[in-house]
GROMACS .gro file of C-alpha atoms in nm:
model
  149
    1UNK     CA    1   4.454  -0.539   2.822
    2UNK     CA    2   4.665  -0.403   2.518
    3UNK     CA    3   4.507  -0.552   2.276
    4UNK     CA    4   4.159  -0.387   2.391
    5UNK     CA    5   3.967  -0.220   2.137
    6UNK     CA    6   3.841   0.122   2.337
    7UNK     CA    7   4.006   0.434   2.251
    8UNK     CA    8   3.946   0.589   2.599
    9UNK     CA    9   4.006   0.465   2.915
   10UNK     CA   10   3.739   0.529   3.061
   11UNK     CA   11   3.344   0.491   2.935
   12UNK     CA   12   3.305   0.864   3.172
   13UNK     CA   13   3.582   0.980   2.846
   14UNK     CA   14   3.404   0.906   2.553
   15UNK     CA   15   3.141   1.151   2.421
   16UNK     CA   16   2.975   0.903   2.247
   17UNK     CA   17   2.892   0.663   2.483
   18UNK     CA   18   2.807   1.013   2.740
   19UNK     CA   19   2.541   1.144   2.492
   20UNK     CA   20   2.379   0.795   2.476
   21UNK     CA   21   2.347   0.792   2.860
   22UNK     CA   22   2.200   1.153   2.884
   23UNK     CA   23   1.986   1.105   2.570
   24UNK     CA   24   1.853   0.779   2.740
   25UNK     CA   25   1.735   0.990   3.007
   26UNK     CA   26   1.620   1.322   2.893
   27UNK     CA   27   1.422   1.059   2.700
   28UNK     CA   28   1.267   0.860   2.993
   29UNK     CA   29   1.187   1.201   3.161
   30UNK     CA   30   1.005   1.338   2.881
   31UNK     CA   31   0.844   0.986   2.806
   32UNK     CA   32   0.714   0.973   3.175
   33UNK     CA   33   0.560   1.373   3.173
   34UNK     CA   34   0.399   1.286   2.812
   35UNK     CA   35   0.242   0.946   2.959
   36UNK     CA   36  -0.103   1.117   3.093
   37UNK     CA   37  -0.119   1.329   2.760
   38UNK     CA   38  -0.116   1.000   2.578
   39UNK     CA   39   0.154   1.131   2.391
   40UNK     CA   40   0.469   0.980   2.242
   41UNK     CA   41   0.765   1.260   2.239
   42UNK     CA   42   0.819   1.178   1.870
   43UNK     CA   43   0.429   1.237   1.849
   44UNK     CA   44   0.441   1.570   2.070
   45UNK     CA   45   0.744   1.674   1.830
   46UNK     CA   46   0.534   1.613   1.479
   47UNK     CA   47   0.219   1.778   1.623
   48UNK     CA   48   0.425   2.087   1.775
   49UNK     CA   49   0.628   2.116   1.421
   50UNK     CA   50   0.274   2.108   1.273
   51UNK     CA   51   0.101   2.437   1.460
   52UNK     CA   52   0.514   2.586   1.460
   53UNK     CA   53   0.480   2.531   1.028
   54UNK     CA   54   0.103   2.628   0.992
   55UNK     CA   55   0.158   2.973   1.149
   56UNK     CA   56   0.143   3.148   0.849
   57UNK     CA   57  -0.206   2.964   0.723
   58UNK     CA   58  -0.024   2.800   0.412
   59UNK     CA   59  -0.060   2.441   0.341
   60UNK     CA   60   0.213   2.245   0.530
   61UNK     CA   61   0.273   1.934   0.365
   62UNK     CA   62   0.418   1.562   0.561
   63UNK     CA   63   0.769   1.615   0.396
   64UNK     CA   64   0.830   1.975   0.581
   65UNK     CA   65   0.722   1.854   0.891
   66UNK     CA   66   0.985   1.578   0.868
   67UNK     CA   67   1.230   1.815   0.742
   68UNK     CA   68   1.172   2.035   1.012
   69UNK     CA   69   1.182   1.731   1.238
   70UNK     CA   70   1.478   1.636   1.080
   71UNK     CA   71   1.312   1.279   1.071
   72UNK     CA   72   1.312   1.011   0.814
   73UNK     CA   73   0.971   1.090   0.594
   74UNK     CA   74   0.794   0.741   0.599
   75UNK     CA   75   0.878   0.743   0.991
   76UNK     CA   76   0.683   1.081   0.985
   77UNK     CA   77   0.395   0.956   0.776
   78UNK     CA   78   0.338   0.690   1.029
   79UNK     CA   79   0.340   0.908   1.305
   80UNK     CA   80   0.089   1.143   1.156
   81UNK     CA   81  -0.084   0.892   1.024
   82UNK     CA   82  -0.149   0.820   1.462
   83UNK     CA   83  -0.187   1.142   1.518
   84UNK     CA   84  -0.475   1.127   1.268
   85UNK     CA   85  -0.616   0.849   1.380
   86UNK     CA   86  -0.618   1.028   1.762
   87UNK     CA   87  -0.788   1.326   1.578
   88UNK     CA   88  -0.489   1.558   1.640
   89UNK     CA   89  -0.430   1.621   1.251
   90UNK     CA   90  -0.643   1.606   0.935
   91UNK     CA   91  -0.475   1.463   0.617
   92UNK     CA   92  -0.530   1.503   0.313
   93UNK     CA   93  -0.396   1.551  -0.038
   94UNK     CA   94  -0.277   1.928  -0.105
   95UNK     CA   95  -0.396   2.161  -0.281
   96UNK     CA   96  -0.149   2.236  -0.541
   97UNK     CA   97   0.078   1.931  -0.503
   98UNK     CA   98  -0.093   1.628  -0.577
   99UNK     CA   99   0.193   1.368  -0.491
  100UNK     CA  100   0.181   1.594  -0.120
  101UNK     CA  101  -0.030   1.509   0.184
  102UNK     CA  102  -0.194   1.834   0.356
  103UNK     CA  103  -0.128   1.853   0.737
  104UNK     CA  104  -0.393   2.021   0.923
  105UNK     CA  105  -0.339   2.043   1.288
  106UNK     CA  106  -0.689   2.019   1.442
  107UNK     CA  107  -0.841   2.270   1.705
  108UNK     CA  108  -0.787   1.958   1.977
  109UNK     CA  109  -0.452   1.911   1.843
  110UNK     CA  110  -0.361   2.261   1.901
  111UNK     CA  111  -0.506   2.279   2.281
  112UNK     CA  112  -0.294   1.981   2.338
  113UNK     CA  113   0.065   2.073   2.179
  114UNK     CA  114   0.035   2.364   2.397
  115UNK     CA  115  -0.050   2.193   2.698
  116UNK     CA  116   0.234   1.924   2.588
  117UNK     CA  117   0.465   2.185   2.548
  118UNK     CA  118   0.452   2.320   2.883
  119UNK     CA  119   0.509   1.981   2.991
  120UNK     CA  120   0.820   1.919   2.732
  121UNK     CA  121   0.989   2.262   2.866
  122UNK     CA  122   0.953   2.199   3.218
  123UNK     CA  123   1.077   1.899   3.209
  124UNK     CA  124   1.386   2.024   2.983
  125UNK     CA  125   1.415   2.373   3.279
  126UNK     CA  126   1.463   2.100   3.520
  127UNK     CA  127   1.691   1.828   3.295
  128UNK     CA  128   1.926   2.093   3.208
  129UNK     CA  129   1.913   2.275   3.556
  130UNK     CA  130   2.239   2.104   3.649
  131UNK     CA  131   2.456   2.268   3.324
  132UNK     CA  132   2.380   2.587   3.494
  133UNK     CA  133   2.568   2.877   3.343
  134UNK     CA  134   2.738   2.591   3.098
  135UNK     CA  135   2.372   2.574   2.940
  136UNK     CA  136   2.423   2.864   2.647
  137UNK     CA  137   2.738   2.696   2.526
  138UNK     CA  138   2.583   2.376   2.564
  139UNK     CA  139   2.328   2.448   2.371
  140UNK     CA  140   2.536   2.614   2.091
  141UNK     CA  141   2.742   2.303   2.108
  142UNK     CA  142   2.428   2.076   2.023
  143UNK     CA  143   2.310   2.314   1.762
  144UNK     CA  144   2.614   2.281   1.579
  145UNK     CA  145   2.580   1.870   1.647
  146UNK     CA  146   2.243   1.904   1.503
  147UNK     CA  147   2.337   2.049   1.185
  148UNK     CA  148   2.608   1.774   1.087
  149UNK     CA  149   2.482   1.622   0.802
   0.00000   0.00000   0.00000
């Protein structure tokens, strides 16, 4: 087919179409360990940014959690906005910011990113088993993918 419009010949050649396929199921795996938590992984990521941000006992605020997250704000302040509603987090308007939500990440919330985070690595130990001593230069190479604006 000449006039066909793929680049590669095969869909096994294109990195694109690869990362979709391997994000799809890093995703499913993750999805299916969070289940019993009653945890979304976009929800386990917010709350885990939350206690990773509050370490230092300042006032973290929904916009550096979704900067962190590298996630789109509103989609963040919908998210936390579940999280609240689970009594994970406590929102509310900052202290010195007054167009700024607060996030508090509650005592509950904190038990359970930990125990969700056990979960999240175990499953990613076993995911990324199979790069075996590939897995520090994969990981560089998805750092630097990360950080493309």
């Amino acid at each position: 087919m000449p006039d066909a419009p793929f680049r590669y010949s095969s869909a096994d050649d294109s990195p694109g179409f690869l990362l979709w396929q391997v994000t799809n199921h890093w995703q499913r795996e993750q999805r299916a360990a969070l289940e019993p938590l009653n945890l979304t992984h976009v929800q386990y990521v917010l709350l885990a940014v939350g206690v990773w941000l509050s370490r230092g006992g300042d006032a973290i605020t929904q916009a550096q959690i979704a900067a962190e997250a590298r996630i789109d704000p509103m989609m963040a302040s919908q998210v936390l906005r579940t999280l609240e509603d689970k009594r994970l987090v406590r929102r509310a308007p900052h202290p010195t910011d007054s167009r700024a939500k607060a996030v508090e990440v509650t005592d509950g919330g904190r038990a359970l990113a930990a125990q969700a985070t056990q979960v999240v690595e175990d499953v990613d130990e076993r995911f990324f088993a199979t790069a075996g001593p590939d897995l520090p230069a994969l990981v560089a190479v998805l750092r630097r993918l990360s950080r493309t604006p």
